[in-house]
Structure formats: C-alpha cells, structure tokens
Amino acid sequence: MKKALSLLTVSAMAVSMLAGCGSSNTAATTAATTAAATEAAKTETAAPAAAATEAATTAAAEAGSTDLADKKVGVCIYQFSDNFMTLFRTELQSYLESLGFKPENISIVDGANDQATQTNQIQNFITSGVDVLIINPVNSSSAATITDMVTAANIPLVYINREPDEQEEKRWADENMNVTYVGCDARQSGTMQGEIVADLENKGDINGDGKVSYIMIEGDPENVDAQYRTEFSVKALKDAGIEVEELDDQVGNWDQAQAQSLVANSLAQHGKDIEVVFCNNDAMALGALQAIEAAGETVGTDVYLLGVDALQEACENVKTGKQTGTVFNDHISQSHSAADAAVKYLKGETNDHYIGCDYVKVTTANVDDILASLG
Ligand code: GAL
C-alpha cells in the first residue's frame, strides 16, 4: 500500500498555484488539502514512514469496529487494460485489505469497456449480496440506471473516476441516497497542461510566428475528463494571452497504440508546424512520443508534449526531457478516499455526495519528488 500522506504536501503546493481553476468544490478541497498538508507537515518532520503507518493503523482501527472482515465489497472497473485504472484498482485492493476486508470478500471485475457487460456484473453483485459497491462506470451516462438498480437493493454506492452529470449528483442529495462520487476536477488538469506550456520561455511558440500551433489527442469523448482536459488546456493558453491554432483534434480513447497512429498521421500531414501535442492522458503521450521519435523529431526542440496521470514511464520521460510535462492524477488519494467512503456507509454514517482531490503539475522541477512518492 502506498503512502498518501507525503503526497499531500505536494498537492497543497499545487493548490496554492491554482487560482480560479473553475471547480465548484475548489474552496472545500483547498481547505481540506491545506489542513491535511499541515497535518502531514507536522508528522513529516518527525518520521514520514511512521506517520503513514500510524495513519493506516488509525484508519484500520476505526474501520475495525465495524467488523469489516465479514463485509463484502464489489468493485466494477470500466476496463482492466487501462494503465491508470490498473494503478487505481491495485492500490484500492491493497488499501481495502489494510482496512480489514478479507481478500476473498473483495471482488474486482473487468467491464471490458462494455456497459451491458458491466450492468450484468452489477446485477450479479446485487444478487450475491455484496454490502457495498464501488463503481467506475463504462458510460457515465448510465449512472442514473446504475444508481436506481443499486439503491433499490439498499446497497450503498461509491462512484469513482468517471463522474456522473450534475443532475444525477443533485438527485443523490435531493433523495438522500447513500451514493457519492470520488474524483478530481478534470478542468484543473487541463488548466495545468496549458500552464506548463505558457510557463515555457518561448510560451510554446517554437517557430516564433506569434501563435502556438497544436494538435489534441482526446480520451473517450463520452468521458468528462476528456471533454474538460481538451477545453481547459487550450483555455489556459488563451487566458495567458497566447494566440492558438488547432491543426488537428483526434480521439485516441486513452490508448497508447491509437495515439501513436493518430500522431504519426498528423505529423505526416503537418510536420514541423506542430509545436505542441496535447494528450488527454499519459498512455497516449507515450504513443505520441513513439510517433514523434519515428518522425525524427525531438521533444523540447521541435515539439512540446503533454500528458496527464504521472505514469511512472511518463515521469521518467519528463526527467529525461522526452515529455515536456504531465499532471499527477492521484490514484492513491482517490482509491483511499473511495474505500474510506465505503467504510463510512458500512458503519451507518453518511458521506458528502462529492469527494474531491487535487491534481499536481509535474515538470522537471518536481518530477523527482513525484517519482519518489510513486515508490
Ligand atoms: C482518466 C485518466 C485516464 C483514463 C480515464 C479512464 O482520469 O487520466 O488515463 O484512465 O480516467 O476513465
């Protein structure tokens, strides 16, 4: 299990750089993160590892009073082959075990990117009598149907990673449902990508023609993360007074191989006119890098490359200059918050209907700290 505490200090630093990221939850998450960071700072001066162990022990002790060993948790992941969700579910599994759930009572299933498959899995979990469900929906637009199925069976529900729409979240509050969402505000990650470019000495304008010419490689467009990252990365450039030109906008579905071929096509068409390649996640940035190198171009000299997630490999690339920057999507904090929310429901307590988390900008300046945190 990874230590969440040491990351909170980094998160708090990022939050302070983040004026006006547009989240309705910003004030609340800032306050929470700052408080947590203060707590972390206090303990860090003593012994970080001891502090993390103590925090886990306290969480386990609190959870233990509900006798979690007998509780069954069902976890639905939209697709196991997704790099980021693999980190998320691995951490979720080990954190649930550290809280006292028995491994045989934790069931994690692969929706194989098919909503019908996932809906069946949810139905099976309900029939088998799980005590709580943690769901990463295949389609966020199916959330209302999923919520109705699960709440009709009186099972509390924690959504993760793919945020249902505002109307659906409002319904949980209006109808006092034991349903919550744990995730980050994707607008923040897009904004950070744009800011990394705007902070470069040439502000992304490699050829000096007065504008930044970019291509956008999007994740699954049904997903609000893809929509917001696409919109807010470019908005951050414009907000910094930079003129932009979109040369291409393609859907790579969060996938490395798809992104590689899309960026190869785009490079064949636009060549050195492309100054920035924005990818909605790091898996696609890894694919983009393969295409850039195959075209004989160099990141940092011919083109800038941005991703999101802070996958280990992408961070190594940031360190060696093969990727300009990324944004840490904190799977440790998100998976722990999701498990903690599930435990609260099992203890008969309530949760807020939105549990936020902050992204962290990653450049050469802090990549070593991020890599150290990732372990
Ligand atoms: C995003 C993440 C992507 C992908 C997606 C799945 O938050 O950045 O890499 O995992 O979630 O919904």
Short mmCIF file of C-alpha atoms and ligand atoms in Angstrom, two decimals:
data_model
loop_
_atom_site.label_atom_id
_atom_site.label_comp_id
_atom_site.label_asym_id
_atom_site.label_seq_id
_atom_site.Cartn_x
_atom_site.Cartn_y
_atom_site.Cartn_z
CA MET A 1 0.00 0.00 0.00
CA LYS A 2 1.30 3.44 -0.93
CA LYS A 3 1.60 6.32 1.48
CA ALA A 4 -0.84 9.07 0.75
CA LEU A 5 0.39 11.47 3.39
CA SER A 6 3.67 12.52 1.83
CA LEU A 7 1.83 13.45 -1.35
CA LEU A 8 -0.46 15.86 0.39
CA THR A 9 2.33 18.37 0.88
CA VAL A 10 2.97 18.34 -2.86
CA SER A 11 -0.77 18.68 -3.54
CA ALA A 12 -1.04 21.66 -1.26
CA MET A 13 1.80 23.39 -3.12
CA ALA A 14 -0.02 22.82 -6.37
CA VAL A 15 -3.30 24.09 -4.95
CA SER A 16 -1.69 27.36 -4.00
CA MET A 17 -0.61 27.82 -7.65
CA LEU A 18 -4.10 27.17 -8.86
CA ALA A 19 -6.10 30.36 -8.68
CA GLY A 20 -9.51 30.06 -10.34
CA CYS A 21 -9.49 26.55 -11.73
CA GLY A 22 -13.24 26.72 -12.04
CA SER A 23 -14.29 23.93 -9.69
CA SER A 24 -17.32 24.48 -7.54
CA ASN A 25 -15.51 22.32 -5.00
CA THR A 26 -12.24 24.21 -5.10
CA ALA A 27 -12.71 26.10 -1.84
CA ALA A 28 -13.66 22.97 0.03
CA THR A 29 -10.89 20.84 -1.44
CA THR A 30 -8.31 23.58 -0.89
CA ALA A 31 -9.28 23.83 2.76
CA ALA A 32 -9.24 20.08 3.17
CA THR A 33 -5.92 19.69 1.37
CA THR A 34 -4.31 22.50 3.31
CA ALA A 35 -5.49 21.00 6.59
CA ALA A 36 -4.22 17.59 5.59
CA ALA A 37 -0.93 19.06 4.41
CA THR A 38 -0.49 20.86 7.72
CA GLU A 39 -1.07 17.57 9.46
CA ALA A 40 1.39 15.86 7.10
CA ALA A 41 3.97 18.59 7.61
CA LYS A 42 3.72 18.15 11.37
CA THR A 43 4.32 14.44 11.14
CA GLU A 44 6.87 14.63 8.33
CA THR A 45 9.37 16.49 10.47
CA ALA A 46 9.24 13.54 12.83
CA ALA A 47 9.21 10.41 10.66
CA PRO A 48 7.23 10.18 7.41
CA ALA A 49 7.08 6.40 7.25
CA ALA A 50 6.00 6.16 10.87
CA ALA A 51 3.33 8.81 10.24
CA ALA A 52 1.92 6.91 7.26
CA THR A 53 1.90 3.66 9.21
CA GLU A 54 0.18 5.38 12.10
CA ALA A 55 -2.46 6.86 9.78
CA ALA A 56 -3.15 3.46 8.23
CA THR A 57 -3.33 1.86 11.67
CA THR A 58 -5.77 4.50 12.89
CA ALA A 59 -7.95 4.07 9.80
CA ALA A 60 -7.84 0.30 10.26
CA ALA A 61 -8.67 0.60 13.97
CA GLU A 62 -11.65 2.86 13.25
CA ALA A 63 -12.83 0.61 10.46
CA GLY A 64 -12.24 -2.48 12.58
CA SER A 65 -15.01 -1.64 14.99
CA THR A 66 -17.50 -2.39 12.19
CA ASP A 67 -16.01 -5.83 11.70
CA LEU A 68 -15.08 -5.40 8.07
CA ALA A 69 -13.74 -8.94 7.86
CA ASP A 70 -17.28 -10.14 7.18
CA LYS A 71 -18.23 -7.39 4.76
CA LYS A 72 -18.29 -7.98 1.03
CA VAL A 73 -17.25 -5.27 -1.40
CA GLY A 74 -17.85 -5.39 -5.14
CA VAL A 75 -15.70 -3.24 -7.41
CA CYS A 76 -16.52 -2.64 -11.09
CA ILE A 77 -13.72 -1.23 -13.28
CA TYR A 78 -14.61 0.02 -16.76
CA GLN A 79 -11.63 -1.72 -18.38
CA PHE A 80 -8.69 -3.60 -16.81
CA SER A 81 -6.32 -2.82 -19.69
CA ASP A 82 -6.43 0.93 -18.88
CA ASN A 83 -2.99 1.87 -17.40
CA PHE A 84 -4.27 4.44 -14.93
CA MET A 85 -7.20 2.34 -13.70
CA THR A 86 -4.76 -0.54 -13.16
CA LEU A 87 -2.79 1.60 -10.71
CA PHE A 88 -6.06 2.70 -9.11
CA ARG A 89 -7.52 -0.79 -8.61
CA THR A 90 -4.24 -2.27 -7.37
CA GLU A 91 -3.97 0.44 -4.72
CA LEU A 92 -7.69 0.11 -3.88
CA GLN A 93 -7.35 -3.64 -3.31
CA SER A 94 -4.34 -3.31 -1.01
CA TYR A 95 -5.85 -0.40 0.93
CA LEU A 96 -9.15 -2.28 1.45
CA GLU A 97 -7.14 -5.22 2.82
CA SER A 98 -5.20 -2.89 5.13
CA LEU A 99 -8.53 -1.66 6.50
CA GLY A 100 -9.52 -5.21 7.45
CA PHE A 101 -11.51 -6.53 4.49
CA LYS A 102 -10.66 -10.17 3.75
CA PRO A 103 -9.15 -10.68 0.27
CA GLU A 104 -11.84 -13.26 -0.55
CA ASN A 105 -14.52 -10.66 0.24
CA ILE A 106 -13.11 -8.13 -2.23
CA SER A 107 -14.27 -8.83 -5.74
CA ILE A 108 -12.96 -6.65 -8.59
CA VAL A 109 -14.36 -7.22 -12.09
CA ASP A 110 -13.46 -6.03 -15.61
CA GLY A 111 -16.25 -4.32 -17.56
CA ALA A 112 -14.19 -4.77 -20.75
CA ASN A 113 -15.33 -1.31 -21.85
CA ASP A 114 -18.86 -2.61 -22.43
CA GLN A 115 -21.77 -1.17 -20.43
CA ALA A 116 -24.00 -4.21 -20.95
CA THR A 117 -21.27 -6.45 -19.50
CA GLN A 118 -20.83 -4.13 -16.55
CA THR A 119 -24.56 -3.82 -15.90
CA ASN A 120 -24.70 -7.64 -15.70
CA GLN A 121 -21.79 -7.65 -13.27
CA ILE A 122 -23.59 -5.13 -11.07
CA GLN A 123 -26.74 -7.27 -11.17
CA ASN A 124 -24.67 -10.31 -10.14
CA PHE A 125 -23.10 -8.41 -7.26
CA ILE A 126 -26.58 -7.38 -6.07
CA THR A 127 -27.84 -10.97 -6.29
CA SER A 128 -24.80 -12.30 -4.44
CA GLY A 129 -25.48 -9.87 -1.58
CA VAL A 130 -22.47 -7.53 -1.52
CA ASP A 131 -22.57 -4.94 1.28
CA VAL A 132 -21.18 -2.02 -0.71
CA LEU A 133 -20.31 -1.28 -4.34
CA ILE A 134 -17.51 0.84 -5.81
CA ILE A 135 -18.18 1.54 -9.49
CA ASN A 136 -16.09 3.05 -12.29
CA PRO A 137 -18.85 3.21 -14.93
CA VAL A 138 -18.20 2.32 -18.56
CA ASN A 139 -20.59 5.09 -19.58
CA SER A 140 -21.13 7.93 -17.13
CA SER A 141 -24.47 8.47 -18.85
CA SER A 142 -25.64 5.09 -17.46
CA ALA A 143 -25.21 6.33 -13.90
CA ALA A 144 -28.92 7.01 -13.28
CA THR A 145 -29.84 3.43 -14.24
CA ILE A 146 -26.99 2.01 -12.15
CA THR A 147 -27.90 4.15 -9.14
CA ASP A 148 -31.53 3.02 -9.33
CA MET A 149 -30.55 -0.66 -9.51
CA VAL A 150 -28.15 -0.44 -6.61
CA THR A 151 -30.16 1.78 -4.27
CA ALA A 152 -33.32 -0.29 -4.87
CA ALA A 153 -31.33 -3.18 -3.34
CA ASN A 154 -30.37 -0.93 -0.41
CA ILE A 155 -26.66 -1.14 -1.19
CA PRO A 156 -24.50 1.97 -0.71
CA LEU A 157 -22.61 3.09 -3.80
CA VAL A 158 -19.32 4.90 -4.38
CA TYR A 159 -18.66 6.05 -7.95
CA ILE A 160 -15.02 6.56 -8.96
CA ASN A 161 -13.07 8.16 -11.83
CA ARG A 162 -15.92 8.79 -14.32
CA GLU A 163 -18.13 11.48 -12.94
CA PRO A 164 -21.90 11.27 -13.46
CA ASP A 165 -23.55 14.51 -14.55
CA GLU A 166 -24.72 17.32 -12.29
CA GLN A 167 -28.38 16.36 -12.48
CA GLU A 168 -27.61 12.83 -11.29
CA GLU A 169 -25.43 14.06 -8.42
CA LYS A 170 -28.16 16.50 -7.38
CA ARG A 171 -30.64 13.62 -7.21
CA TRP A 172 -28.43 11.79 -4.67
CA ALA A 173 -28.63 14.82 -2.39
CA ASP A 174 -32.33 15.53 -3.03
CA GLU A 175 -33.34 11.93 -2.40
CA ASN A 176 -30.89 11.45 0.45
CA MET A 177 -29.25 8.48 -1.23
CA ASN A 178 -26.19 6.66 0.09
CA VAL A 179 -24.35 7.48 -3.12
CA THR A 180 -21.20 9.53 -3.63
CA TYR A 181 -18.56 10.30 -6.26
CA VAL A 182 -14.81 10.31 -5.58
CA GLY A 183 -12.60 12.01 -8.15
CA CYS A 184 -10.69 15.07 -9.29
CA ASP A 185 -11.97 18.02 -11.28
CA ALA A 186 -10.67 17.44 -14.81
CA ARG A 187 -10.79 21.18 -15.56
CA GLN A 188 -7.86 21.53 -13.18
CA SER A 189 -5.73 19.00 -15.09
CA GLY A 190 -6.41 20.68 -18.44
CA THR A 191 -5.57 24.07 -16.98
CA MET A 192 -2.29 22.73 -15.62
CA GLN A 193 -1.29 21.29 -19.02
CA GLY A 194 -1.85 24.69 -20.63
CA GLU A 195 0.01 26.47 -17.85
CA ILE A 196 3.05 24.23 -18.29
CA VAL A 197 3.25 25.40 -21.92
CA ALA A 198 2.53 29.05 -21.06
CA ASP A 199 5.35 28.96 -18.50
CA LEU A 200 7.97 27.92 -21.08
CA GLU A 201 10.40 30.65 -22.09
CA ASN A 202 9.00 30.81 -25.64
CA LYS A 203 5.44 30.14 -24.36
CA GLY A 204 5.18 27.19 -26.76
CA ASP A 205 5.84 29.28 -29.86
CA ILE A 206 8.80 27.28 -31.18
CA ASN A 207 8.86 28.76 -34.68
CA GLY A 208 8.30 32.33 -33.48
CA ASP A 209 5.31 33.04 -35.74
CA GLY A 210 3.32 34.61 -32.89
CA LYS A 211 0.98 31.69 -32.29
CA VAL A 212 1.04 28.22 -30.77
CA SER A 213 0.00 25.54 -33.26
CA TYR A 214 -1.15 22.39 -31.50
CA ILE A 215 -2.78 19.04 -32.02
CA MET A 216 -5.14 17.49 -29.46
CA ILE A 217 -5.38 13.74 -28.77
CA GLU A 218 -8.54 13.09 -26.79
CA GLY A 219 -9.59 10.29 -24.49
CA ASP A 220 -13.02 8.67 -24.77
CA PRO A 221 -15.23 11.68 -25.58
CA GLU A 222 -18.15 10.32 -23.50
CA ASN A 223 -15.93 10.93 -20.51
CA VAL A 224 -15.97 14.35 -18.86
CA ASP A 225 -12.21 14.05 -18.21
CA ALA A 226 -11.60 14.08 -21.96
CA GLN A 227 -14.02 16.93 -22.58
CA TYR A 228 -12.63 19.19 -19.86
CA ARG A 229 -8.94 18.46 -20.48
CA THR A 230 -9.42 19.26 -24.17
CA GLU A 231 -11.20 22.51 -23.40
CA PHE A 232 -9.21 23.79 -20.43
CA SER A 233 -5.68 23.11 -21.72
CA VAL A 234 -6.33 25.45 -24.66
CA LYS A 235 -8.26 27.91 -22.48
CA ALA A 236 -5.23 28.25 -20.18
CA LEU A 237 -3.08 29.26 -23.15
CA LYS A 238 -5.65 31.81 -24.30
CA ASP A 239 -6.05 33.10 -20.75
CA ALA A 240 -2.29 33.70 -20.70
CA GLY A 241 -2.74 35.93 -23.76
CA ILE A 242 -1.33 33.38 -26.21
CA GLU A 243 -2.76 33.06 -29.71
CA VAL A 244 -3.53 29.45 -30.62
CA GLU A 245 -4.14 27.46 -33.78
CA GLU A 246 -5.62 23.96 -33.77
CA LEU A 247 -4.07 21.81 -36.50
CA ASP A 248 -5.77 18.56 -35.55
CA ASP A 249 -8.14 17.09 -32.94
CA GLN A 250 -8.47 13.30 -32.81
CA VAL A 251 -9.93 10.69 -30.46
CA GLY A 252 -7.37 8.19 -29.12
CA ASN A 253 -9.66 6.64 -26.47
CA TRP A 254 -6.99 6.83 -23.71
CA ASP A 255 -4.99 4.25 -25.68
CA GLN A 256 -1.26 4.30 -26.47
CA ALA A 257 -1.40 2.44 -29.81
CA GLN A 258 -4.29 4.54 -31.13
CA ALA A 259 -2.48 7.75 -30.16
CA GLN A 260 0.72 6.59 -31.83
CA SER A 261 -1.00 6.10 -35.16
CA LEU A 262 -3.03 9.34 -34.89
CA VAL A 263 0.05 11.43 -34.11
CA ALA A 264 2.02 9.71 -36.88
CA ASN A 265 -0.73 10.71 -39.34
CA SER A 266 -0.82 14.23 -38.03
CA LEU A 267 2.96 14.60 -38.25
CA ALA A 268 2.87 13.31 -41.81
CA GLN A 269 0.32 15.99 -42.65
CA HIS A 270 1.58 18.97 -40.64
CA GLY A 271 5.22 18.13 -39.91
CA LYS A 272 7.16 20.79 -38.05
CA ASP A 273 4.16 23.13 -37.98
CA ILE A 274 3.04 21.21 -34.88
CA GLU A 275 4.51 22.94 -31.84
CA VAL A 276 2.51 21.27 -29.07
CA VAL A 277 0.95 17.82 -28.76
CA PHE A 278 -1.67 17.82 -26.01
CA CYS A 279 -2.70 14.30 -24.95
CA ASN A 280 -5.57 13.83 -22.50
CA ASN A 281 -3.52 11.18 -20.67
CA ASP A 282 0.00 9.76 -20.37
CA ALA A 283 -0.71 6.46 -22.10
CA MET A 284 -1.50 8.47 -25.24
CA ALA A 285 1.55 10.72 -24.64
CA LEU A 286 3.71 7.58 -24.66
CA GLY A 287 2.20 6.66 -28.03
CA ALA A 288 2.69 10.22 -29.28
CA LEU A 289 6.37 10.08 -28.27
CA GLN A 290 6.87 6.91 -30.32
CA ALA A 291 5.40 8.71 -33.36
CA ILE A 292 7.44 11.86 -32.74
CA GLU A 293 10.69 9.89 -32.49
CA ALA A 294 9.82 7.80 -35.54
CA ALA A 295 9.38 11.05 -37.48
CA GLY A 296 12.88 12.07 -36.46
CA GLU A 297 11.70 14.90 -34.20
CA THR A 298 12.88 15.72 -30.70
CA VAL A 299 10.66 16.77 -27.80
CA GLY A 300 11.81 20.06 -26.30
CA THR A 301 13.43 21.23 -29.54
CA ASP A 302 10.94 20.51 -32.34
CA VAL A 303 7.76 19.99 -30.36
CA TYR A 304 6.35 20.02 -26.81
CA LEU A 305 4.45 17.02 -25.43
CA LEU A 306 1.96 17.00 -22.55
CA GLY A 307 0.03 14.23 -20.79
CA VAL A 308 -1.95 13.60 -17.60
CA ASP A 309 -1.72 10.88 -14.89
CA ALA A 310 2.01 10.85 -13.99
CA LEU A 311 2.52 7.23 -15.01
CA GLN A 312 5.99 6.09 -13.96
CA GLU A 313 7.21 5.84 -17.56
CA ALA A 314 5.88 9.29 -18.43
CA CYS A 315 7.61 10.76 -15.36
CA GLU A 316 10.89 9.14 -16.45
CA ASN A 317 10.35 10.81 -19.83
CA VAL A 318 9.75 14.18 -18.17
CA LYS A 319 13.00 13.67 -16.28
CA THR A 320 14.98 13.00 -19.45
CA GLY A 321 13.19 15.71 -21.46
CA LYS A 322 11.27 13.32 -23.73
CA GLN A 323 7.96 14.66 -22.39
CA THR A 324 7.51 18.33 -21.51
CA GLY A 325 5.20 17.75 -18.58
CA THR A 326 2.35 15.79 -17.08
CA VAL A 327 -0.21 16.20 -14.31
CA PHE A 328 -0.37 13.81 -11.37
CA ASN A 329 -3.79 12.16 -11.16
CA ASP A 330 -3.59 10.99 -7.56
CA HIS A 331 -4.77 7.37 -7.68
CA ILE A 332 -3.50 6.83 -4.14
CA SER A 333 -5.62 9.52 -2.54
CA GLN A 334 -8.63 8.71 -4.75
CA SER A 335 -8.59 4.98 -4.04
CA HIS A 336 -8.15 5.57 -0.30
CA SER A 337 -10.99 8.12 -0.24
CA ALA A 338 -13.25 5.69 -2.11
CA ALA A 339 -12.52 2.89 0.37
CA ASP A 340 -12.94 5.25 3.34
CA ALA A 341 -16.31 6.40 1.98
CA ALA A 342 -17.41 2.77 1.56
CA VAL A 343 -16.43 2.05 5.17
CA LYS A 344 -18.39 5.04 6.44
CA TYR A 345 -21.50 3.76 4.68
CA LEU A 346 -20.93 0.32 6.22
CA LYS A 347 -20.71 1.95 9.64
CA GLY A 348 -24.10 3.58 9.04
CA GLU A 349 -22.58 7.02 8.51
CA THR A 350 -23.15 9.35 5.58
CA ASN A 351 -20.72 10.89 3.07
CA ASP A 352 -20.72 14.13 1.12
CA HIS A 353 -22.04 13.43 -2.37
CA TYR A 354 -18.79 14.70 -3.94
CA ILE A 355 -15.36 13.85 -2.52
CA GLY A 356 -12.66 15.79 -4.37
CA CYS A 357 -8.93 15.52 -4.85
CA ASP A 358 -6.35 17.83 -6.38
CA TYR A 359 -4.14 17.29 -9.39
CA VAL A 360 -0.44 18.23 -9.25
CA LYS A 361 1.51 19.80 -12.09
CA VAL A 362 4.64 17.75 -12.97
CA THR A 363 7.69 19.24 -14.70
CA THR A 364 11.45 18.75 -14.38
CA ALA A 365 11.23 20.99 -11.31
CA ASN A 366 9.37 18.42 -9.17
CA VAL A 367 9.43 15.15 -11.11
CA ASP A 368 11.92 13.56 -8.70
CA ASP A 369 9.55 14.21 -5.76
CA ILE A 370 6.65 12.72 -7.69
CA LEU A 371 8.68 9.67 -8.70
CA ALA A 372 9.73 9.20 -5.08
CA SER A 373 6.09 9.40 -3.96
CA LEU A 374 5.05 6.82 -6.55
CA GLY A 375 7.61 4.47 -4.97
C1 GAL B 1 -8.71 9.42 -16.51
C2 GAL B 1 -7.27 9.01 -16.70
C3 GAL B 1 -7.13 8.23 -17.98
C4 GAL B 1 -8.11 7.08 -18.01
C5 GAL B 1 -9.51 7.58 -17.72
C6 GAL B 1 -10.50 6.43 -17.63
O1 GAL B 1 -8.86 10.11 -15.30
O2 GAL B 1 -6.49 10.18 -16.78
O3 GAL B 1 -5.82 7.76 -18.13
O4 GAL B 1 -7.73 6.17 -17.03
O5 GAL B 1 -9.52 8.28 -16.49
O6 GAL B 1 -11.77 6.89 -17.34
#
